Short mmCIF file of C-alpha atoms in Angstrom, two decimals:
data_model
loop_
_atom_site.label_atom_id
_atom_site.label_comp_id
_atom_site.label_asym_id
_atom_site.label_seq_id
_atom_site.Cartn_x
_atom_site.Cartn_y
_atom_site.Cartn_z
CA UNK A 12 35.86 -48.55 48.22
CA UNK A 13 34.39 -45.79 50.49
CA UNK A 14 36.25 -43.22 47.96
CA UNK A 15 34.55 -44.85 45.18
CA UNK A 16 31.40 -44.81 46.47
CA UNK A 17 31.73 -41.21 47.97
CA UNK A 18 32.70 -40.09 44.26
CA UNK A 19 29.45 -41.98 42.80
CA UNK A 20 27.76 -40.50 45.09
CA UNK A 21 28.39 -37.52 44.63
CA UNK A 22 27.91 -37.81 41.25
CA UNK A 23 24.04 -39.06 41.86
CA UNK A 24 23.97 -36.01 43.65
CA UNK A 25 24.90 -33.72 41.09
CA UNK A 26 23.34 -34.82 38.61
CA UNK A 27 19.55 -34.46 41.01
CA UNK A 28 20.37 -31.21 41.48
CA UNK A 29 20.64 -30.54 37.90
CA UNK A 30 17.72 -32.29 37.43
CA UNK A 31 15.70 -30.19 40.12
CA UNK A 32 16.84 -27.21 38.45
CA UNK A 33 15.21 -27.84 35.23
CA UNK A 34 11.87 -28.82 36.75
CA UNK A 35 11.98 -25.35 38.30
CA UNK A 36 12.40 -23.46 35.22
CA UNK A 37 10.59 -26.06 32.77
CA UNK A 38 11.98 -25.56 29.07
CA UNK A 39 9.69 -23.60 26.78
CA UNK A 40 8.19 -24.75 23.82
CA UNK A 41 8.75 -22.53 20.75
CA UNK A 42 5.66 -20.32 20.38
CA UNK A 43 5.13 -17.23 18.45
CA UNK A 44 6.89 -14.92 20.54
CA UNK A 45 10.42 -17.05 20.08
CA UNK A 46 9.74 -17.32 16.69
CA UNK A 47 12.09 -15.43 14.32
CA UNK A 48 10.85 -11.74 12.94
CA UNK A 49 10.32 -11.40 9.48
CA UNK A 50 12.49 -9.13 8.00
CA UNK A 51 10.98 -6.07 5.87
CA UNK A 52 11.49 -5.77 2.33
CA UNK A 53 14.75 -4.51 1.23
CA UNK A 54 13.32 -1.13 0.10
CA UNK A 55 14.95 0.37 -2.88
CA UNK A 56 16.68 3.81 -3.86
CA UNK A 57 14.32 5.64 -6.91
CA UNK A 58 16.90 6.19 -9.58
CA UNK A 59 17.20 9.92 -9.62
CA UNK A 60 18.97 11.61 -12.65
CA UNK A 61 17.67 9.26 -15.01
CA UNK A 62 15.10 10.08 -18.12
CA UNK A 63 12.76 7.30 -18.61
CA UNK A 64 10.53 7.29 -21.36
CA UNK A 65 6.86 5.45 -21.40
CA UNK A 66 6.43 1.82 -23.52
CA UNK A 67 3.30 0.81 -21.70
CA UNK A 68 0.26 2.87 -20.37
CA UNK A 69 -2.25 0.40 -18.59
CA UNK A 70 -1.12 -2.73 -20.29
CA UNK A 71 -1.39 -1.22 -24.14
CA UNK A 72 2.04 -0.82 -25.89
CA UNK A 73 2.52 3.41 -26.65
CA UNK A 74 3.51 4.14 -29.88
CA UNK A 75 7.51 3.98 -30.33
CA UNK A 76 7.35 7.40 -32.25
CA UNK A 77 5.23 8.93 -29.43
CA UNK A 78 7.96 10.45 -26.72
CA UNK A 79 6.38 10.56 -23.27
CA UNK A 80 9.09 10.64 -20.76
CA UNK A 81 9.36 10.96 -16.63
CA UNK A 82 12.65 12.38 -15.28
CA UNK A 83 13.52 13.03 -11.25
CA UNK A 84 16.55 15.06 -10.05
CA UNK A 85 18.27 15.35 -6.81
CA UNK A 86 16.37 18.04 -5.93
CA UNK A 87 13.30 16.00 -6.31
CA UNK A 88 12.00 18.27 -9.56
CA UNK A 89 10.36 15.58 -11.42
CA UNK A 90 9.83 16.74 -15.81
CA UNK A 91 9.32 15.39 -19.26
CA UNK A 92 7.26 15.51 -22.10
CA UNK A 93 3.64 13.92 -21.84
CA UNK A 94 3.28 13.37 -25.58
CA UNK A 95 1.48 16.46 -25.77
CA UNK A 96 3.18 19.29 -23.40
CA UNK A 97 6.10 20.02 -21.33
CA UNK A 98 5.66 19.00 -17.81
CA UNK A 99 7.22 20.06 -14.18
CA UNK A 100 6.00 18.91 -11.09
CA UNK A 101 7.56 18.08 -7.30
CA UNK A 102 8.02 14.49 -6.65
CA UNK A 103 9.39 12.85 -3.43
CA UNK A 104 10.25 9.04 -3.06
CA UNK A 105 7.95 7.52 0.14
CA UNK A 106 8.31 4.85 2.16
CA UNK A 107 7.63 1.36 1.26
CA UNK A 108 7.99 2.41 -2.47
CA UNK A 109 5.67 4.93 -3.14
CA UNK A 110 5.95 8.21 -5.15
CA UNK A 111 4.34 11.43 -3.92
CA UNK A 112 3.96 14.04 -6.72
CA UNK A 113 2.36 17.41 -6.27
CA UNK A 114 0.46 19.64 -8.55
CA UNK A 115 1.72 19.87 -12.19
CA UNK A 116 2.59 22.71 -13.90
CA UNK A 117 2.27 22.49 -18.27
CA UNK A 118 2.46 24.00 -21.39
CA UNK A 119 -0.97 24.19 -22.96
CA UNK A 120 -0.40 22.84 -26.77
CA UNK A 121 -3.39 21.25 -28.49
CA UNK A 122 -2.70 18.29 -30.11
CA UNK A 123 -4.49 14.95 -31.35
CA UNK A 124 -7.38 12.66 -29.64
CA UNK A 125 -4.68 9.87 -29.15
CA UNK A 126 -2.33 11.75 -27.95
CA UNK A 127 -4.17 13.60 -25.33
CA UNK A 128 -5.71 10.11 -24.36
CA UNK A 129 -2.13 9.09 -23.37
CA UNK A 130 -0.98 12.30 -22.16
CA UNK A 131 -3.97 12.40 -19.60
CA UNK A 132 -3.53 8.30 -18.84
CA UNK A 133 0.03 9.22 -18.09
CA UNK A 134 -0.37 12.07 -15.85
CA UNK A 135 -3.28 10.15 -14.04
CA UNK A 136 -0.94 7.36 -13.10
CA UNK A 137 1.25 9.35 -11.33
CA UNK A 138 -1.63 10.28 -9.14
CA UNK A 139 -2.74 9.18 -5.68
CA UNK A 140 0.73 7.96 -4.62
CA UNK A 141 1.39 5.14 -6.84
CA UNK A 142 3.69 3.11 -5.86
CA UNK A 143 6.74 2.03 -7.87
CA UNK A 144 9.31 -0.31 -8.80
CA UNK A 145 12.66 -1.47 -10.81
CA UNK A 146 11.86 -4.39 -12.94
CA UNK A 147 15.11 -5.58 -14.82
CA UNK A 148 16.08 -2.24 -15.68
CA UNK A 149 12.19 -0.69 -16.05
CA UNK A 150 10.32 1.85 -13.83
CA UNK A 151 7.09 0.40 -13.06
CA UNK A 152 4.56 2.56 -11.62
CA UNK A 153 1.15 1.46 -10.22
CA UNK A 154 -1.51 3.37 -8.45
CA UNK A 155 -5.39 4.25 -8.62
CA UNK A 156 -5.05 6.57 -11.25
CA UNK A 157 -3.36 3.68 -14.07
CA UNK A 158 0.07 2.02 -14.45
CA UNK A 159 2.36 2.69 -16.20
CA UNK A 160 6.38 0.99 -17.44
CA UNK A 161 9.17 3.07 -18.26
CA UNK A 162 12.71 2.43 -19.96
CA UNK A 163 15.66 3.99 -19.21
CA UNK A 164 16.64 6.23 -22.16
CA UNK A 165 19.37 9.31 -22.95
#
């Protein structure tokens, strides 16, 4: 009975101790600081190689006759056609989506009022660091200057 009783006691013991222990170190309560980081957004790869030509210049549909196109290489030597004149410019992919373009360099052809409206809309989106995005398939592009969706094409 005395082994009994040592064991139990023991066991009251124990189980004090334990107690004691937590009112030392009192268990938090979730607060901000446990809480889980959000994760960033995945941030996606600019399709380089790839000729994209322009269906939608600030939310008006461009003429499907009218070939205004945006291409970026590997060596981040952005081109195309602006509906009017040839045009070359540098172009690097930025963080958090955003396209930096430098100064443009273009052929000086005259052409009609409607095309040169587009031709300047187009160029002016690609202003200010727009930023951009992949839309099933589509380039978006979106900055002060205008905005702009591209499809892929040959």
């Amino acid at each position: 009975m005395k082994r009994i009783f040592a064991v139990a006691l023991a066991g009251v013991l124990i189980a004090a101790g334990a107690t004691a222990a937590q009112a030392k170190s009192p268990i938090k309560s979730p607060s901000q600081d446990d809480a889980p980081k959000a994760l960033p957004p995945l941030q996606k790869n600019f399709p380089l190689d790839q000729t994209f030509s322009l269906r939608d210049l600030n939310g008006k549909p461009v003429p499907s006759d009218l070939d205004v196109s945006f291409k970026l290489d590997g060596a981040f030597h952005a081109s195309g056609y602006s509906g009017c004149n040839s045009w070359s410019a540098t172009a690097y992919p930025q963080q958090n989506q955003h396209l930096l373009v430098g100064g443009f360099v273009m052929t000086k052809k005259a052409c009609d009022k409607a095309n040169q409206a587009i031709e300047q809309g187009f160029l002016r989106a690609l202003m200010g660091t727009p930023a951009w995005d992949l839309v099933n398939g589509d380039l978006v592009i979106k900055g002060p200057g205008g905005a702009m969706r591209l499809v892929r094409s040959l």
